[in-house]
Tab-separated table of C-alpha atoms and ligand atoms in Angstrom:
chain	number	residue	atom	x	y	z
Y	8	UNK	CA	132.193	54.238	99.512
Y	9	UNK	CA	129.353	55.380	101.913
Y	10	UNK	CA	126.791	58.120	100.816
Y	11	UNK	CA	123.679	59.564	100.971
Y	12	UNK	CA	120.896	59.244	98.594
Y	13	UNK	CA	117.682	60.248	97.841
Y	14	UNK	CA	116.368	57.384	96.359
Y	15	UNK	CA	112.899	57.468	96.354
Y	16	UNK	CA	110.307	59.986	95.577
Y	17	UNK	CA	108.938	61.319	99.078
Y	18	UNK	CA	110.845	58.859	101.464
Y	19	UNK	CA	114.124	60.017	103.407
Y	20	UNK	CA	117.195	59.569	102.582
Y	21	UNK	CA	119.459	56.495	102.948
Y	22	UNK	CA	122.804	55.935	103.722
Y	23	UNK	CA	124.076	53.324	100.929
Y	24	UNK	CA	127.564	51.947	99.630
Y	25	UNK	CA	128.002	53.025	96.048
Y	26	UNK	CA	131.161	52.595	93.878
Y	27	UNK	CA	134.308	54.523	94.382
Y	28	UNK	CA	134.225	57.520	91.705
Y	29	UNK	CA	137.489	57.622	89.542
Y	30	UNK	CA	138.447	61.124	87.906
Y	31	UNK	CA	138.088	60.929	84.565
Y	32	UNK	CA	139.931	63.471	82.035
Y	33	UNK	CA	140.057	67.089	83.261
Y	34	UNK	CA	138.383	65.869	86.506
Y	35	UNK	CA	139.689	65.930	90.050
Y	36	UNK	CA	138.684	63.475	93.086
Y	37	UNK	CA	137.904	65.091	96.466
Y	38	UNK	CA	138.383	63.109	99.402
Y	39	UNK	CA	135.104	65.347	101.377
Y	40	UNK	CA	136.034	66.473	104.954
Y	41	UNK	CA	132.723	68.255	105.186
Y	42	UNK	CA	129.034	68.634	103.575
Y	43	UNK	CA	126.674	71.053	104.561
Y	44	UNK	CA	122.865	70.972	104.939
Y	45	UNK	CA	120.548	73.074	103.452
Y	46	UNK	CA	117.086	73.410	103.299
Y	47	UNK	CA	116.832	73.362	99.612
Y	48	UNK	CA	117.247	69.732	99.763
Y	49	UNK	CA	114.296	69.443	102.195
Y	50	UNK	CA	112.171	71.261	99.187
Y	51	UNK	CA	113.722	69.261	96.315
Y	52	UNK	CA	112.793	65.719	98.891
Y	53	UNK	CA	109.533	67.281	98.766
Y	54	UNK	CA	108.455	67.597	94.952
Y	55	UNK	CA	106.129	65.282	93.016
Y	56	UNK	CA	107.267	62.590	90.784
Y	57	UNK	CA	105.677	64.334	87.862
Y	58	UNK	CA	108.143	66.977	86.867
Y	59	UNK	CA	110.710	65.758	89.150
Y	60	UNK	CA	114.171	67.520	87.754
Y	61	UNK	CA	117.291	64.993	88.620
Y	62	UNK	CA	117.287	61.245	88.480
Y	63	UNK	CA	117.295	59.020	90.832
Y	64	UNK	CA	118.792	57.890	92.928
Y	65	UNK	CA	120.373	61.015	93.993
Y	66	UNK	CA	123.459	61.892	96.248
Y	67	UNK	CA	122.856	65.353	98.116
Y	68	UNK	CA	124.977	67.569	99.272
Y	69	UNK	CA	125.579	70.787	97.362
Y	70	UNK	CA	128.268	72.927	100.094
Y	71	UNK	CA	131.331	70.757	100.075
Y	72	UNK	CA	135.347	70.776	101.357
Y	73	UNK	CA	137.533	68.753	100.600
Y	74	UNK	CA	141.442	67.587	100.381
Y	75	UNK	CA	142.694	66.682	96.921
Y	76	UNK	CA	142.642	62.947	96.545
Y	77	UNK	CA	143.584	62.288	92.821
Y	78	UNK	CA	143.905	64.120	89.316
Y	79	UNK	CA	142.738	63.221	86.409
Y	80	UNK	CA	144.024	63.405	82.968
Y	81	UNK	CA	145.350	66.834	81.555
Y	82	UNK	CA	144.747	68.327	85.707
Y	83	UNK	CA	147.744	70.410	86.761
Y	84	UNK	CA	147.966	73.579	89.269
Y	85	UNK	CA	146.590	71.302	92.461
Y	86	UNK	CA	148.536	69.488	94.895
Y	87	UNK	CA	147.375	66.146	96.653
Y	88	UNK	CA	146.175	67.002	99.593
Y	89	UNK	CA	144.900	70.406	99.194
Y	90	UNK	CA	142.103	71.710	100.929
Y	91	UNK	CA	140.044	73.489	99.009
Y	92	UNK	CA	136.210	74.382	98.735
Y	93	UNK	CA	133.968	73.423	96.261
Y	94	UNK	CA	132.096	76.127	93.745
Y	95	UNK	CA	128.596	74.589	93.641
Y	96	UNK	CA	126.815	75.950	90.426
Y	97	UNK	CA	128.732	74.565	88.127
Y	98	UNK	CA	128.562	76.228	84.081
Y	99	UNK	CA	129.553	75.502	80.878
Y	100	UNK	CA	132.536	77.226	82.048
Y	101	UNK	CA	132.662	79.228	78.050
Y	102	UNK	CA	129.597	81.490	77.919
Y	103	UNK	CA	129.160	85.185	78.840
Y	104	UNK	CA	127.653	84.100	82.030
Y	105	UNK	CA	130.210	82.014	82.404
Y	106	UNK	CA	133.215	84.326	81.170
Y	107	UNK	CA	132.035	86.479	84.064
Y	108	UNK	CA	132.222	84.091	86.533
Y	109	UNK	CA	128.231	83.882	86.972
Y	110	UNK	CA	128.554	80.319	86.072
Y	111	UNK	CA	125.144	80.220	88.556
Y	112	UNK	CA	123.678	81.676	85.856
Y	113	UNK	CA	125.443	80.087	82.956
Y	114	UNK	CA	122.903	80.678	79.570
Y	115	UNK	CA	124.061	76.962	78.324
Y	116	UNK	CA	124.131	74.390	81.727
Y	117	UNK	CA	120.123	73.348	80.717
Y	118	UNK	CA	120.950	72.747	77.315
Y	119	UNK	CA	124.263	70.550	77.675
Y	120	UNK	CA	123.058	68.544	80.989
Y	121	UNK	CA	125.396	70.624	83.448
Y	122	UNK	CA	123.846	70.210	87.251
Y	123	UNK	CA	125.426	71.361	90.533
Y	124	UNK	CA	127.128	68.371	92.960
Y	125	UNK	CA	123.896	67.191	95.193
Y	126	UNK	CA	121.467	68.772	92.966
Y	127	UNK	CA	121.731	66.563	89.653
Y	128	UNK	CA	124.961	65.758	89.312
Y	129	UNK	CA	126.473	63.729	92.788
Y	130	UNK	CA	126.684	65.043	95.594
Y	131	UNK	CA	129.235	65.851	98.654
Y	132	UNK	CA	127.556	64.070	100.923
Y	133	UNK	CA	129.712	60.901	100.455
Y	134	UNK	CA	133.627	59.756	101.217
Y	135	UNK	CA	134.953	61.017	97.469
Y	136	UNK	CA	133.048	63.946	95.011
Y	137	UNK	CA	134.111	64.011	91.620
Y	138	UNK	CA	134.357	67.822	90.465
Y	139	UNK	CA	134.327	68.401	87.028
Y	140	UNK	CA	137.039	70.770	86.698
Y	141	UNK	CA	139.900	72.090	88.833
Y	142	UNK	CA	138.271	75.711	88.197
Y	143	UNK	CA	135.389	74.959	90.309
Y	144	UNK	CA	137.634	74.586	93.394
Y	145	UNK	CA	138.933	77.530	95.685
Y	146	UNK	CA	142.103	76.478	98.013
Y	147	UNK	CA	140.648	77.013	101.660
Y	148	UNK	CA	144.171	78.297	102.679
Y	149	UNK	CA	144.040	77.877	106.444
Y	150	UNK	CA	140.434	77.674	107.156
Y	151	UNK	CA	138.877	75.578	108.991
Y	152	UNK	CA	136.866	72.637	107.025
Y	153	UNK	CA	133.496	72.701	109.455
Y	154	UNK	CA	132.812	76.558	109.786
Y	155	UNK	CA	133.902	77.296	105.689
Y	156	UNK	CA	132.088	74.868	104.429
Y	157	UNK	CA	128.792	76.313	104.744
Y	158	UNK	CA	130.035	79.568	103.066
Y	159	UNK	CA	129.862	77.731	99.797
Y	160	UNK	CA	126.242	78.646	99.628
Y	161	UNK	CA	124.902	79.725	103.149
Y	162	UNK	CA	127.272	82.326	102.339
Y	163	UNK	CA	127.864	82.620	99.086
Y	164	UNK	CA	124.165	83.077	98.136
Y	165	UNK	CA	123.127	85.760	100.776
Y	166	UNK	CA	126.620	87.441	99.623
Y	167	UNK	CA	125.862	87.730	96.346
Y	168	UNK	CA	122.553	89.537	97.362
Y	169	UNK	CA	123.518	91.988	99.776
Y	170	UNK	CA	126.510	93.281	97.282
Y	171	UNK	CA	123.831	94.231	95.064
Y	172	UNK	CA	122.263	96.064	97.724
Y	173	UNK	CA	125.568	97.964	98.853
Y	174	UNK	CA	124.420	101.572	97.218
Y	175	UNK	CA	121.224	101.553	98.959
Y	176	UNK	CA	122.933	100.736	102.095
Y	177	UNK	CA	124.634	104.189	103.475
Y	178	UNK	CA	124.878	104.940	106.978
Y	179	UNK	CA	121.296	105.299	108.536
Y	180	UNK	CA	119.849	102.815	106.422
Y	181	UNK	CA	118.358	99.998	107.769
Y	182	UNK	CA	118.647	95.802	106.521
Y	183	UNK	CA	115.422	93.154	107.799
Y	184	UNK	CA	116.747	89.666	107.683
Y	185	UNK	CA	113.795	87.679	107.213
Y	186	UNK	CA	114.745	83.953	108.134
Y	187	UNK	CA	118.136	83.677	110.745
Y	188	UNK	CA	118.288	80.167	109.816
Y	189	UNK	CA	121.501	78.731	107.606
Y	190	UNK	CA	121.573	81.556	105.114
Y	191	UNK	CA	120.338	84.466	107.551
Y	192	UNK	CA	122.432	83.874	110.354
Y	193	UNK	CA	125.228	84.319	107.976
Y	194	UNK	CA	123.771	87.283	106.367
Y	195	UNK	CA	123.249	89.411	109.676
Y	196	UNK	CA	127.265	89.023	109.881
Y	197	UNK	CA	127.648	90.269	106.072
Y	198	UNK	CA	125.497	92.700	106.416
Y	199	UNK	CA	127.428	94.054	109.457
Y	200	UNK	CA	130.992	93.189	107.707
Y	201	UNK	CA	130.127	94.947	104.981
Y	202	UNK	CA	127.787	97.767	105.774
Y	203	UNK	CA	127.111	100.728	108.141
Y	204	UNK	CA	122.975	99.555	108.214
Y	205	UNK	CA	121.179	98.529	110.878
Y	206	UNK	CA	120.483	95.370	110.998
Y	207	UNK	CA	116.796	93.845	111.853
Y	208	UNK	CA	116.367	90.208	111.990
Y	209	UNK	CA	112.655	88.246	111.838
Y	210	UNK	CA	112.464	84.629	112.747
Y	211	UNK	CA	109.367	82.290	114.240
Y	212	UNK	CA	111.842	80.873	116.721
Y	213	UNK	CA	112.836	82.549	119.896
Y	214	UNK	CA	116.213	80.019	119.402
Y	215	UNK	CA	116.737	81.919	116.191
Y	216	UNK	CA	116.069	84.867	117.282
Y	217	UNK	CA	118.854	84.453	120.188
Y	218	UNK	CA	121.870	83.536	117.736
Y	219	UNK	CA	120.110	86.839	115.399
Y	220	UNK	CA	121.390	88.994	118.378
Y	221	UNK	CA	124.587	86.921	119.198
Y	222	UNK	CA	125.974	86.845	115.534
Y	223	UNK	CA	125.201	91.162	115.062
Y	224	UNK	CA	121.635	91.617	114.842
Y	225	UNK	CA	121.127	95.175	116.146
Y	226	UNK	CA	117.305	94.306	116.513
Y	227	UNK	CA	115.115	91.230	116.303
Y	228	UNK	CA	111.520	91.134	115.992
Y	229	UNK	CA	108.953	87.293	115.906
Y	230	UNK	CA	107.741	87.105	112.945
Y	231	UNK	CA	103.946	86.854	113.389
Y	232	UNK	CA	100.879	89.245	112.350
Y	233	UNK	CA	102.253	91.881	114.037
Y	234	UNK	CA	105.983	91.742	112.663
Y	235	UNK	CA	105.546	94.485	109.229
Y	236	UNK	CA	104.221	97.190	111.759
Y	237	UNK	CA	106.828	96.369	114.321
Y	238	UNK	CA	109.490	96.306	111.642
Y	239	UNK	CA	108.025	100.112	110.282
Y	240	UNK	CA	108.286	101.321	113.957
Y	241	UNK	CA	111.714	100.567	114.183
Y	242	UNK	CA	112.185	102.611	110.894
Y	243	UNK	CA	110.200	105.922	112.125
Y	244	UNK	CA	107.739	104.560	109.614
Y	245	UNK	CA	109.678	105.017	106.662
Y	246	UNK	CA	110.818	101.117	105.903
Y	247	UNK	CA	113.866	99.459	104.727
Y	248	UNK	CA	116.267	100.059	102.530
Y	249	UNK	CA	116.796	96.225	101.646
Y	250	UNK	CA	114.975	93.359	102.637
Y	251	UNK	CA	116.376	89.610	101.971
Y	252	UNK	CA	113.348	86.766	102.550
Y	253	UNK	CA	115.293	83.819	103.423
Y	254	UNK	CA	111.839	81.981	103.693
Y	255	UNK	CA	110.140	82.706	100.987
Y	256	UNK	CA	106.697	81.651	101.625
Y	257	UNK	CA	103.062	83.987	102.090
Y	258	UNK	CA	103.310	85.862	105.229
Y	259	UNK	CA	107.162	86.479	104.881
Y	260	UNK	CA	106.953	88.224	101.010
Y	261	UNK	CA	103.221	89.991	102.500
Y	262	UNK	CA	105.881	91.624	105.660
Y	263	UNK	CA	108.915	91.664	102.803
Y	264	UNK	CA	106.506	94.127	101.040
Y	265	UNK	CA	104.982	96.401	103.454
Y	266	UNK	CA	108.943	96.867	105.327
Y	267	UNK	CA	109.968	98.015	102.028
Y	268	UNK	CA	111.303	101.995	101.543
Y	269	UNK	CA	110.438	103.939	98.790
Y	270	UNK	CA	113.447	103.092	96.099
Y	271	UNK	CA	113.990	100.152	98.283
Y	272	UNK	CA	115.379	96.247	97.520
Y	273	UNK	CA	113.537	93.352	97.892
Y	274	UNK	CA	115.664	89.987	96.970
Y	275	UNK	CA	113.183	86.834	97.696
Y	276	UNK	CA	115.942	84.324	98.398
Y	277	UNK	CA	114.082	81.510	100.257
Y	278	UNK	CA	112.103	79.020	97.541
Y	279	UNK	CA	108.890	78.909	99.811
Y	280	UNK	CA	107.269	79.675	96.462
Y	281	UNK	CA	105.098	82.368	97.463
Y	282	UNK	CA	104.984	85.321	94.896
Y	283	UNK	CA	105.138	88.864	95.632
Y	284	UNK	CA	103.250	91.350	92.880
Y	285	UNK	CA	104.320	94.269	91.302
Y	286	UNK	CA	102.335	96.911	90.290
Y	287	UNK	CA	101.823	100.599	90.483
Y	288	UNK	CA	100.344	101.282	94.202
Y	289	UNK	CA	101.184	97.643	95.257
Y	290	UNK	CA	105.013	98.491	96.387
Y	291	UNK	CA	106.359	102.097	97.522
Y	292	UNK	CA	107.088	103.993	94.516
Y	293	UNK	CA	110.355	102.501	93.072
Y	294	UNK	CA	111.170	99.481	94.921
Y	295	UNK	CA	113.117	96.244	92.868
Y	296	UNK	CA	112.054	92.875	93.698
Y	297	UNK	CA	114.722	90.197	92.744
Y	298	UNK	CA	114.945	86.348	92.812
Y	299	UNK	CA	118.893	85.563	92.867
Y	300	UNK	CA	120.170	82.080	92.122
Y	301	UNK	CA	123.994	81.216	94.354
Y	302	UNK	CA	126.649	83.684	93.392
Y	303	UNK	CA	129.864	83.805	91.306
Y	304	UNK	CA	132.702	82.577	91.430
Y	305	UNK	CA	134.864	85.503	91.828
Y	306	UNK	CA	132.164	86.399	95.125
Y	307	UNK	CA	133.259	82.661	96.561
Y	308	UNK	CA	136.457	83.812	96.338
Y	309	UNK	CA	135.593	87.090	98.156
Y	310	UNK	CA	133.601	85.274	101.175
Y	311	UNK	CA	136.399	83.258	101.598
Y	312	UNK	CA	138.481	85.912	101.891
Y	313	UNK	CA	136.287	87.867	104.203
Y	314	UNK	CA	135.898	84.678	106.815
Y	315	UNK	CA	140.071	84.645	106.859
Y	316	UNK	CA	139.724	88.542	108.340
Y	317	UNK	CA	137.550	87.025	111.001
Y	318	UNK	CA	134.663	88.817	109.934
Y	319	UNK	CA	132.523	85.651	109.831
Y	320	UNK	CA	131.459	82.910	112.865
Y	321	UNK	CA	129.421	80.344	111.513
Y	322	UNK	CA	127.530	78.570	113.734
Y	323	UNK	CA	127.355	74.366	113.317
Y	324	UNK	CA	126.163	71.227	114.510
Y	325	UNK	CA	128.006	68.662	112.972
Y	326	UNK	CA	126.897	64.599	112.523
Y	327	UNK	CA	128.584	61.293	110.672
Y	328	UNK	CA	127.220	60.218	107.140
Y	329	UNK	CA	125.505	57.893	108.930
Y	330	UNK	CA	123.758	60.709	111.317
Y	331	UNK	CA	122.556	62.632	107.646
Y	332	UNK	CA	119.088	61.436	108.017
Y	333	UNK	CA	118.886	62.813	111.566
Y	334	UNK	CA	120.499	66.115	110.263
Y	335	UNK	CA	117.627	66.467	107.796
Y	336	UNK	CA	115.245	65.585	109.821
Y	337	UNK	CA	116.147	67.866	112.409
Y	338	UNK	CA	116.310	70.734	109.839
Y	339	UNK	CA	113.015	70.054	108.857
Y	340	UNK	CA	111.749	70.484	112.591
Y	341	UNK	CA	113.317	74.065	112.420
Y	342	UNK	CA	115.711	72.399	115.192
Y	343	UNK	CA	118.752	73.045	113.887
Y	344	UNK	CA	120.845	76.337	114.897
Y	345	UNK	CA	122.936	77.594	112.649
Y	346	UNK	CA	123.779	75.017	110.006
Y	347	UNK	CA	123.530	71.600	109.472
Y	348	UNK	CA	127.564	69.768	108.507
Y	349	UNK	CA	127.948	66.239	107.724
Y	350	UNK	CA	131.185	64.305	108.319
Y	351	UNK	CA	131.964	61.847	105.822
Y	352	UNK	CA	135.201	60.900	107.389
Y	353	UNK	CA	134.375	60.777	110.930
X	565	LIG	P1	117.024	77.128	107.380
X	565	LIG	O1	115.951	76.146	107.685
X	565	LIG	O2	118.371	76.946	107.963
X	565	LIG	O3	116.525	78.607	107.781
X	565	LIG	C1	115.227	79.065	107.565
X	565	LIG	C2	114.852	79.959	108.758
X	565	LIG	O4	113.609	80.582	108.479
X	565	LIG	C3	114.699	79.188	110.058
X	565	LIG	O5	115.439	79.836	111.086
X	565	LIG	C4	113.197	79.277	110.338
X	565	LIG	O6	112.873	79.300	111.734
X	565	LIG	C5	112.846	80.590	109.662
X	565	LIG	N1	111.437	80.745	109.302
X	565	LIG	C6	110.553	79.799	108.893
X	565	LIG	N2	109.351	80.371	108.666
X	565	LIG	C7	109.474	81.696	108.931
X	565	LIG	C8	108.594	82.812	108.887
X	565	LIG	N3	107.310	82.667	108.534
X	565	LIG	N4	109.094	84.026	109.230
X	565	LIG	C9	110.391	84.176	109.587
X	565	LIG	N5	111.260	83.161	109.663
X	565	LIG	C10	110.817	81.935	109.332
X	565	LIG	O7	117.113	77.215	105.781
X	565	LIG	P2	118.351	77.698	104.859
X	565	LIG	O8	119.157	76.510	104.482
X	565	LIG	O9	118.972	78.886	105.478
X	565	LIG	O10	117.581	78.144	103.531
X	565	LIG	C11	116.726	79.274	103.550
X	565	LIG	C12	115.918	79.353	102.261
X	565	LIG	O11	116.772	79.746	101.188
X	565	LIG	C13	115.307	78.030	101.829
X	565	LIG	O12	114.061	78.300	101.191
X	565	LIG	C14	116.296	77.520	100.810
X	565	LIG	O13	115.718	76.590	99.934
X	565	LIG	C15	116.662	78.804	100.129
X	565	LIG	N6	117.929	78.844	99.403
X	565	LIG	C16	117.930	79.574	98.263
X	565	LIG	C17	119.111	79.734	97.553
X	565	LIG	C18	119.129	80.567	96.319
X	565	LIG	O14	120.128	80.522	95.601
X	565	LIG	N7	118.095	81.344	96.017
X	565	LIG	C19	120.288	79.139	98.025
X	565	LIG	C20	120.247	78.404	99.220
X	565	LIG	C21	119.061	78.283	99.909
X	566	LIG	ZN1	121.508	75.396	99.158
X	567	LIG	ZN1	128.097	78.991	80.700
């Protein structure tokens, strides 16, 4: 079968032919209808040999959907031909993470060798993905394969943050979207699904900034030197209840700080890297700075759920297997609107 690899430290990725995966015991074979793109990938492409996590040569793809293409031993409950979506951070499936459903934050994956599809283990950017067990898969149940796909981490992950953030988020409160890329542009339409907040949106792109407004974004402010002070205007001074950094790099934690209310939320989503500190007198008094990792699997379930009320319009560009290097590449320019969904079968 076709796929596509990263193969070599620092170079793009390739499209290659690679053997057709066979579902071993307690495994199931999808036959992927769609893979999405996310910018992680562009940071894992980017790391040094020295240290370098997964082996090589590596299949991305870490969002998947797929129909059911065969069983393996001991697999019952799934039909042939199923759709269904694909729970990314795999667990050990056993532990109290895992018993919770936080297998995203399972305490044993490390320890026994258990990586995500596309981020260690292979990935769904290729005609077949082997999942490892039939509880990592949620039936789509009507959806469409394009626009759900992404919700398997551009929505899962800003999901999972935000539903911490529900209490702080009463009527008058206000939400800054830092980022209205994959993950934020999806997260302006939870936000406004799910809460009574206004909803403030930063980007460096005046593209961005355009589908901010179209997808709910009550207001949208560029993202320069001037963006914290805008942002504390729009508050009467007093700063935001939650803020979710969907970049993650310098200037975007510096304006994730200084938006911040008094008992406010900070979750630093995007893996720019950047650190924010905390301190007495370097935050308003109170304020809870989080990194969150994906989300559960009972919350996959739930943004599933949520895009079959119509809550949620995910915006994509979709390209062949053989277009994936273009995809990435175009992600990388900051070209892409919406996200990024690859097409194994087309
Ligand atoms: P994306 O490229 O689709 O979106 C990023 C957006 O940020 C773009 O619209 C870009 O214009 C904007 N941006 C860049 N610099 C900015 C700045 N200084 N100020 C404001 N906006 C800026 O990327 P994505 O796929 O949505 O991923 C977003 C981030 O989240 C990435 O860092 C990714 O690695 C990370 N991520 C984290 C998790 C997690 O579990 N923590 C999961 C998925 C993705
Ligand atoms: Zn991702
Ligand atoms: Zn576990």
């Amino acid at each position: 079968m076709k796929a596509l690899q990263y193969r070599t430290i620092g170079a793009a990725p390739e499209v290659v032919t690679v053997p057709d995966p066979e579902p071993g015991p307690g495994q199931v074979l999808l036959k992927v209808t769609a893979a999405g793109v996310c910018h992680s990938d562009i940071a894992v492409m980017s790391w040094p040999a020295e240290g370098f996590p997964y082996e090589l040569p590596l299949t991305l793809g870490h969002e998947g959907v797929g129909t059911v293409a065969a069983l393996g031993a001991g697999v019952s409950g799934l039909a042939e031909g199923e759709a269904v979506a694909v729970y990314g951070p795999w667990g050990c499936g056993t532990c109290a993470k895992c018993a919770e459903g936080k297998e995203n934050y399972c305490l044993r994956a490390d320890a026994l060798g258990i990586r995500p599809p596309g981020l260690g283990a292979p990935g769904s950017m290729a005609e077949y993905l082997l999942v490892d067990d039939p509880r990592h898969l949620v039936p789509l149940d009507g959806l469409d394969p394009v626009a759900a796909v992404p919700l398997t981490d551009a929505g899962l992950t800003p999901y999972h943050a935000i539903k911490r953030a529900l209490p702080r988020l009463v009527p008058g409160s206000t939400a800054v979207v830092i980022g209205a890329g994959g993950l934020g542009h999806v997260a302006i339409q939870l936000l406004r699904a799910l809460t009574p907040a206004r909803v403030v949106a930063l980007d460096v792109s005046e593209d961005k900034l355009r589908l901010a407004r179209e997808v709910g974004a009550h207001e949208t402010v560029l993202s320069d030197a001037g963006a914290a002070a805008a942002v504390r205007d729009l508050t009467g001074g007093l700063g935001a209840e939650a803020v979710f950094d969907f970049v993650g790099v310098e200037p975007t934690v510096a304006v994730a700080a200084a938006v911040a209310a008094v008992e406010g939320e900070i979750s630093l989503v995007g893996i720019g890297g950047a650190a924010l500190p905390v301190g007495f007198g370097r935050l308003p008094f109170e304020v809870s700075v989080s990194s969150p990792y994906w989300g559960s699997r009972g919350e996959l379930v739930e943004v599933l759920a949520l895009a079959r009320s119509g809550a949620l319009s995910v915006h994509t560009e979709t390209f062949t297997l053989d277009e994936a290097p273009l995809a990435y590449e175009r992600l990388h320019a900051g070209t892409i609107n919406g996200r990024a969904v690859i097409l194994p079968g087309a």
